[in-house]
XYZ file of C-alpha atoms in Angstrom:
470
model
C -0.362 -53.747 208.823
C 0.523 -50.853 211.790
C 1.569 -46.905 210.937
C 4.475 -47.050 211.444
C 4.734 -49.472 208.521
C 2.771 -47.321 206.402
C 4.567 -44.433 207.263
C 8.128 -46.152 206.003
C 6.589 -47.635 203.471
C 5.246 -43.715 202.225
C 8.772 -42.618 202.755
C 9.760 -45.126 200.684
C 8.345 -44.220 198.006
C 8.926 -40.384 198.824
C 12.609 -40.994 198.088
C 11.720 -43.216 194.937
C 10.182 -40.497 193.220
C 12.281 -37.770 194.192
C 15.808 -40.004 192.484
C 12.956 -40.096 189.603
C 12.777 -36.099 189.198
C 16.433 -34.805 189.135
C 16.469 -37.612 185.785
C 13.533 -35.935 183.972
C 14.936 -32.748 184.980
C 18.317 -33.638 183.312
C 16.852 -34.707 180.239
C 15.220 -31.995 179.582
C 18.318 -29.794 180.468
C 20.160 -32.004 177.876
C 17.557 -31.187 175.613
C 17.734 -27.369 175.521
C 21.309 -27.281 176.506
C 21.233 -29.392 172.781
C 18.760 -26.941 171.332
C 20.337 -23.852 172.292
C 23.806 -24.984 169.877
C 23.514 -23.412 166.528
C 21.453 -24.769 163.255
C 24.407 -25.575 161.657
C 26.343 -27.416 164.228
C 23.071 -29.314 165.108
C 22.740 -30.380 161.743
C 26.982 -31.209 161.611
C 26.225 -32.968 164.779
C 23.310 -35.606 163.246
C 25.030 -35.851 160.294
C 27.463 -38.135 162.028
C 24.856 -40.180 163.075
C 23.344 -43.233 161.010
C 20.475 -41.810 158.921
C 18.093 -43.458 160.689
C 18.790 -42.719 163.904
C 19.183 -39.350 162.698
C 15.533 -38.669 161.624
C 14.556 -40.433 165.079
C 15.437 -37.646 166.904
C 12.628 -36.165 165.340
C 10.202 -37.695 167.923
C 11.991 -35.539 170.594
C 9.927 -32.851 170.013
C 8.414 -30.053 167.792
C 11.156 -28.318 167.561
C 13.495 -31.409 166.830
C 10.300 -32.165 163.950
C 12.752 -31.365 160.835
C 15.777 -31.202 162.596
C 16.959 -33.782 161.068
C 16.464 -32.810 157.251
C 19.365 -30.235 157.322
C 22.228 -32.738 157.749
C 24.809 -33.446 155.336
C 25.494 -37.206 154.998
C 23.073 -39.850 153.747
C 24.000 -43.331 155.223
C 20.992 -46.010 153.594
C 21.292 -49.743 154.248
C 18.524 -52.186 153.534
C 19.472 -54.527 155.922
C 18.505 -52.347 159.072
C 14.772 -52.171 157.682
C 14.798 -56.399 157.760
C 14.549 -58.868 161.158
C 14.406 -62.290 161.505
C 11.131 -61.730 163.361
C 9.219 -59.851 160.737
C 8.796 -61.685 157.796
C 7.506 -59.099 155.430
C 7.254 -55.070 155.230
C 10.660 -54.654 155.391
C 11.009 -53.957 152.133
C 8.461 -51.543 151.592
C 9.996 -49.396 155.119
C 13.261 -49.323 153.550
C 11.236 -47.773 150.408
C 9.581 -45.627 151.976
C 12.490 -44.271 154.378
C 14.947 -43.325 150.519
C 12.083 -41.426 149.159
C 11.705 -40.075 152.677
C 14.992 -38.840 152.980
C 15.269 -38.092 148.919
C 12.242 -35.655 149.009
C 12.697 -34.031 152.326
C 16.354 -33.128 152.790
C 16.712 -30.041 152.526
C 20.669 -30.046 151.831
C 21.476 -29.180 148.348
C 24.979 -30.805 148.118
C 25.665 -33.846 150.403
C 28.941 -34.265 151.784
C 28.615 -38.192 151.602
C 25.378 -40.331 150.360
C 26.054 -44.118 150.900
C 22.784 -46.800 149.807
C 23.559 -50.266 150.145
C 20.910 -52.850 148.755
C 21.217 -56.222 150.621
C 18.054 -57.629 148.963
C 16.678 -56.988 145.047
C 15.052 -54.306 143.796
C 12.885 -53.377 141.040
C 15.615 -51.531 138.908
C 13.383 -48.481 137.507
C 13.443 -47.395 141.728
C 17.089 -47.542 140.982
C 17.404 -45.600 137.883
C 15.036 -42.997 139.577
C 17.089 -42.632 142.550
C 20.975 -42.611 141.055
C 20.149 -39.154 138.791
C 18.920 -37.740 142.072
C 21.726 -38.722 143.945
C 24.764 -37.752 141.488
C 23.683 -34.084 141.118
C 23.689 -33.478 145.126
C 26.077 -35.880 146.358
C 30.195 -35.195 146.890
C 31.052 -38.531 147.807
C 28.994 -41.016 146.445
C 28.698 -45.247 147.462
C 26.332 -47.443 145.541
C 26.632 -50.795 146.748
C 24.145 -53.753 145.172
C 23.817 -57.260 145.178
C 21.265 -57.239 142.216
C 21.740 -56.691 138.438
C 21.002 -53.972 136.278
C 21.262 -51.757 134.007
C 22.148 -47.514 134.570
C 19.284 -45.939 132.219
C 20.624 -43.366 129.685
C 19.594 -40.536 132.009
C 21.776 -42.624 134.699
C 24.543 -42.842 132.239
C 23.995 -38.848 131.161
C 24.659 -38.277 134.580
C 27.047 -40.449 136.196
C 29.936 -38.939 133.243
C 28.707 -35.559 133.264
C 29.410 -34.829 136.851
C 31.365 -31.684 137.986
C 30.494 -32.181 141.910
C 31.904 -35.848 142.957
C 35.019 -36.582 144.597
C 35.033 -39.548 145.232
C 33.006 -42.849 144.006
C 32.591 -46.295 144.766
C 30.124 -48.455 142.430
C 30.169 -52.178 143.475
C 27.799 -53.620 141.555
C 27.143 -57.186 140.998
C 26.618 -57.096 136.941
C 26.228 -53.653 136.297
C 25.445 -52.573 132.387
C 26.360 -48.632 131.505
C 26.413 -47.441 128.439
C 28.962 -44.569 127.973
C 27.194 -41.694 125.960
C 30.399 -39.740 124.715
C 33.612 -40.572 123.450
C 35.022 -37.531 126.007
C 34.541 -37.108 129.645
C 35.961 -34.843 131.888
C 35.590 -34.929 135.857
C 36.928 -32.375 137.314
C 36.695 -32.959 141.274
C 37.497 -36.871 141.709
C 39.709 -37.453 143.594
C 39.186 -41.389 144.119
C 37.183 -43.559 141.596
C 36.382 -47.743 143.087
C 34.403 -49.631 140.189
C 33.483 -53.228 140.802
C 30.932 -55.606 138.540
C 30.318 -52.715 135.614
C 30.142 -53.507 132.182
C 31.324 -50.775 130.621
C 30.037 -50.360 126.568
C 31.529 -47.961 124.727
C 29.570 -45.111 122.317
C 29.472 -47.040 118.821
C 30.440 -43.716 117.433
C 34.593 -44.096 118.506
C 36.611 -47.120 119.357
C 38.678 -44.837 121.835
C 37.141 -43.514 125.134
C 39.284 -41.141 126.907
C 38.225 -39.655 130.357
C 40.279 -36.584 131.988
C 40.596 -36.708 135.609
C 42.713 -34.019 136.620
C 42.751 -34.768 140.753
C 41.997 -38.115 140.480
C 44.721 -39.820 142.629
C 43.174 -43.820 143.238
C 41.671 -45.322 140.295
C 40.473 -49.416 140.937
C 38.051 -51.458 139.072
C 37.470 -55.127 139.910
C 36.021 -57.392 137.267
C 34.754 -54.691 134.890
C 35.150 -54.562 131.373
C 35.045 -51.202 128.116
C 33.034 -53.576 125.887
C 32.855 -52.334 121.692
C 36.531 -50.242 121.289
C 39.523 -51.068 120.941
C 41.077 -48.420 123.889
C 40.886 -46.678 126.968
C 42.692 -43.829 127.192
C 43.241 -41.519 131.199
C 44.422 -39.072 131.735
C 45.419 -38.597 135.228
C 47.875 -35.799 135.973
C 48.636 -36.844 139.707
C 47.255 -40.801 139.621
C 49.096 -42.524 142.552
C 47.336 -45.393 142.364
C 46.459 -48.114 140.295
C 44.692 -51.481 141.335
C 42.628 -53.856 138.405
C 41.799 -57.423 139.876
C 39.997 -59.499 137.366
C 39.523 -62.891 139.213
C 36.141 -63.488 138.087
C 35.299 -66.773 135.618
C 32.956 -65.574 133.768
C 34.435 -62.819 133.032
C 37.778 -64.772 131.077
C 35.961 -65.174 127.879
C 34.380 -61.894 127.493
C 35.719 -59.373 124.836
C 37.279 -56.215 125.308
C 39.177 -53.209 124.838
C 42.727 -54.572 123.820
C 44.494 -51.337 125.396
C 44.800 -49.192 128.127
C 46.755 -45.888 128.396
C 47.605 -43.916 130.782
C 48.842 -40.497 130.078
C 50.295 -37.489 132.181
C 50.591 -39.342 135.943
C 52.945 -39.613 139.021
C 52.555 -43.333 139.520
C 53.521 -45.200 142.710
C 51.736 -47.980 142.842
C 50.623 -50.265 140.040
C 48.423 -53.219 140.783
C 47.016 -56.147 138.541
C 46.122 -59.596 139.209
C 44.290 -61.359 136.751
C 42.627 -65.289 135.876
C 43.295 -66.882 133.398
C 45.055 -64.025 131.452
C 46.060 -60.430 131.650
C 43.217 -58.656 129.601
C 45.012 -55.334 128.383
C 47.955 -53.916 126.957
C 49.235 -51.597 129.202
C 50.616 -47.950 127.772
C 52.797 -45.408 129.687
C 52.404 -42.114 127.051
C 55.815 -41.678 128.922
C 57.331 -43.937 131.176
C 59.519 -42.050 133.860
C 55.957 -40.820 134.930
C 56.067 -43.787 136.580
C 59.684 -43.910 138.230
C 59.990 -45.369 141.765
C 56.603 -46.682 140.789
C 56.289 -50.189 142.820
C 54.294 -53.130 140.720
C 52.448 -55.985 141.130
C 51.755 -58.420 138.910
C 49.483 -61.969 139.307
C 48.555 -64.096 136.440
C 46.150 -66.900 138.040
C 45.321 -71.051 136.360
C 46.355 -69.506 132.773
C 45.071 -71.704 129.966
C 47.284 -73.630 127.376
C 45.610 -71.824 124.554
C 46.219 -68.403 126.201
C 49.827 -68.650 127.439
C 51.949 -66.500 124.023
C 48.955 -63.584 124.283
C 49.281 -63.768 127.411
C 53.092 -63.667 127.221
C 53.456 -60.719 125.700
C 51.185 -58.566 127.259
C 53.043 -59.307 130.615
C 56.422 -58.379 128.755
C 54.782 -55.226 126.827
C 53.719 -54.366 130.868
C 57.399 -54.886 132.398
C 58.751 -52.639 129.272
C 56.459 -50.130 130.154
C 57.502 -49.742 133.686
C 60.690 -50.049 133.003
C 61.987 -47.248 135.944
C 59.890 -49.283 138.777
C 61.590 -49.815 142.256
C 60.054 -52.367 143.226
C 58.599 -55.427 141.352
C 56.049 -58.100 142.714
C 55.502 -60.677 139.756
C 53.675 -63.983 140.646
C 52.807 -66.308 136.803
C 56.449 -66.327 135.808
C 56.043 -69.533 134.264
C 54.308 -67.764 131.531
C 57.867 -66.251 130.374
C 60.537 -67.417 128.287
C 64.147 -67.138 129.216
C 64.620 -65.800 124.991
C 61.829 -63.753 125.614
C 62.943 -61.859 129.218
C 66.388 -61.797 127.470
C 65.185 -58.610 125.273
C 63.485 -56.591 128.016
C 65.048 -53.344 128.561
C 67.075 -53.035 131.930
C 65.446 -52.351 135.648
C 67.768 -49.944 136.548
C 65.839 -48.153 139.133
C 64.612 -51.801 140.598
C 65.496 -52.910 144.159
C 63.190 -55.145 145.616
C 62.055 -58.352 143.334
C 59.483 -61.020 144.415
C 58.887 -64.227 142.352
C 56.249 -66.803 142.363
C 57.400 -70.335 141.049
C 59.994 -69.480 138.533
C 62.633 -71.450 136.658
C 66.651 -71.029 136.951
C 66.641 -69.802 133.356
C 63.824 -66.663 133.792
C 65.552 -65.954 137.624
C 69.252 -65.512 136.322
C 67.766 -63.100 133.243
C 65.623 -60.930 135.199
C 68.675 -61.156 137.977
C 71.198 -59.538 134.628
C 67.838 -57.433 133.792
C 68.487 -55.119 137.459
C 71.688 -54.119 138.326
C 71.397 -52.112 141.327
C 69.114 -54.993 142.828
C 69.022 -55.748 146.999
C 66.159 -57.759 148.171
C 65.419 -61.173 145.638
C 62.604 -62.973 146.888
C 61.188 -66.262 145.294
C 58.729 -69.055 145.957
C 60.434 -72.100 144.336
C 62.013 -73.033 141.475
C 61.126 -74.964 139.433
C 63.809 -77.793 137.376
C 65.627 -76.293 135.265
C 69.001 -76.754 133.467
C 72.008 -76.557 136.188
C 74.973 -76.055 133.299
C 72.634 -72.353 132.637
C 74.513 -70.746 136.148
C 78.242 -71.419 134.966
C 77.351 -70.784 131.112
C 76.782 -66.997 131.557
C 78.073 -64.033 133.202
C 77.203 -63.544 136.909
C 74.822 -60.527 136.931
C 76.351 -57.182 138.658
C 74.184 -57.297 141.637
C 75.480 -59.716 143.254
C 78.418 -58.975 142.638
C 77.985 -55.200 144.191
C 74.763 -54.824 145.704
C 72.423 -57.889 146.719
C 71.455 -57.751 150.452
C 68.865 -60.440 150.886
C 67.769 -63.474 149.514
C 64.624 -65.099 150.429
C 64.011 -69.017 149.062
C 60.484 -70.477 149.672
C 58.959 -73.698 148.865
C 62.285 -75.480 149.435
C 62.394 -78.909 148.917
C 65.692 -79.934 148.981
C 65.878 -81.128 145.452
C 69.462 -80.750 143.298
C 68.946 -77.736 141.425
C 67.602 -75.747 144.308
C 70.969 -76.804 146.099
C 72.582 -75.976 143.219
C 70.938 -72.788 142.968
C 71.784 -72.007 146.708
C 75.399 -72.927 145.627
C 75.772 -70.608 142.997
C 74.199 -67.403 145.530
C 76.629 -68.351 148.392
C 79.273 -68.277 146.354
C 78.362 -65.379 143.762
C 76.665 -62.780 146.611
C 79.972 -60.703 147.552
C 77.394 -57.996 149.928
C 75.087 -60.703 151.417
C 73.834 -60.005 155.078
C 70.965 -63.218 155.013
C 69.735 -65.740 153.045
C 66.880 -67.583 154.524
C 65.414 -71.071 153.127
C 61.564 -71.626 153.866
C 60.762 -75.400 154.265
C 57.352 -76.765 152.452
C 57.007 -78.226 155.814
C 58.056 -78.710 159.372
C 58.408 -82.190 159.013
C 61.189 -81.549 156.075
C 62.834 -79.971 158.370
C 63.648 -82.820 160.509
C 63.615 -85.583 157.686
C 67.924 -86.777 156.345
C 67.039 -85.222 152.586
C 67.559 -81.366 154.854
C 70.044 -82.623 156.617
C 72.071 -83.883 153.845
C 70.661 -80.191 152.034
C 72.224 -78.182 155.001
C 75.859 -80.150 155.297
C 76.449 -79.314 152.042
C 75.112 -75.891 151.483
C 77.433 -75.070 154.516
C 80.479 -76.815 152.670
C 80.647 -74.761 149.706
C 82.982 -71.701 149.442
C 81.285 -67.815 150.563
C 81.834 -65.262 148.541
C 80.700 -62.683 151.285
C 82.431 -61.850 154.561
C 79.695 -62.324 156.493
C 76.025 -63.244 156.108
C 73.155 -64.601 158.274
C 71.946 -68.183 156.799
C 68.683 -69.164 158.833
C 66.016 -71.804 158.195
C 62.337 -72.290 158.711
C 59.079 -73.392 157.155
C 56.150 -72.263 155.482
C 53.027 -71.567 157.349
C-alpha cells in the first residue's frame, strides 16, 4: 500500500470521526437543555411517557436517577414484560416493577393510575396493591382477566374514597362486599364497572349511593346481590349504560329495582340477554326530559316473557318525557298493555326492532309529535286493525320520515305501506330496505312496487326509495 493510499484512508477516518463528534455533542447538549428545565416540568413531561419508559430515563445520568419517582401518572401493563422469546421471568419482573413503582414514587396523589393484568396473579397481591392505589389516585383504571375477591380492606377504601374522580374496574369475575348501607363519593364524575358481583350489607336490603358530581354511570355484567333496591342519588347524571349479556348471569338473583333521584339524564341505554333484570324507577320523571332511551332485549325465553314485558312497560312509563326511543324486543309487548301506556308527548324519533302491526299502531297513537319512524320489519298481523281505529295524530301532522327495514314483499307489509302512503300527510321520505339484493330483482318486488305506486297518496311530494340491507 503506497503512502498516498494510506494518507487517503487516514483522511477518511478523520472525516468520520469529525462527523460523529457533533452528534455526541448534540446529545450532551440536549440532555443539558432538558436538565435545565424546572423539576416540576420535567416530572410533568415524564408523566406522559409510558411508565416503563419513564423509569428507563434513570440510566441517563446521576441527575436522572430518581427523577422518574416524581411522575404523576402510573401506567402498569404486564404484557410489556412478557415475550415469546423469553418464556420465564416475565411475571417476577412485572411484580418487582409494580412494587418499585408503588414504593419509590414520591407523588402523594396520582392524576391517573392504570394497571392491566392479562395474566393470573395471587389475589392477595392485588388486595395489597388496591388500597394503596385507591388512597393516591384521582383517576383509576384496573383491568384483569382473573377471578378475584376484594378483601374487606380494599372494599372499605373503595366505598370510602373522597379522592376518586374517575374509576374504571374492568374485571372478569370480581366479588365485592359492600361494607355499608350508604356511601357518598364527593368527587366522582365517571364510573364504569364490568364483571363485578356486589353483595349488599346484611343489615339492610337497600343500598344508597350518592354521587354529587357523577355524569357517567356504566355497568357491564354486574350484579347487586342480597338486596331489594339500589338507590342512586345523582343530581347531574347525564349518561346511564347498563349491559347484561353474559349467559351465566341470566339466572342470578339480584336487586329488584334501581331508583334514580335528582338527575338530568340525556342518555339511558339498557341491553339485556333473556330479560330485563330490574325495575327502573325515576323519582321525578321530568328529570329525563328530552332524554334519549335505548332498550335491547335478546332471546327472551317463554317463561320470562310476562316478567320482562312488565319491566319494559314500567321503564317506558318512567321515561314518558323522552325525546328519542330505540326499542328492540317489541315482540314482548302485547297490544292491550301498550294501550295502557301514557302519552309520549315529547317523543320525536322512534326506532323499533321487529314489531307487530298492532303494537306499532299502538305506539304511534302514544306519540303525537313523532317526526321519524324506523322499524326493522313487521311480523304477520291482522290487517283489519288498520281500518278499525282512528289514524294516529302524528301521521296527519308531524311524521316526516318512515324507514321500513327487512322487507320481504309480503301482503301484510304491503297493507302497512299502503296505510302510510294514504295517511301520512306531511311525509318527506319513505324508505324500503329489502332483505336481499336478489329480492329487488324478483317478480315479487316488481308487483309490490307496482301496487305501491298505484295507491292514493295523502302527501303532496315525498321521496320513495328502495334499497337492500347490507
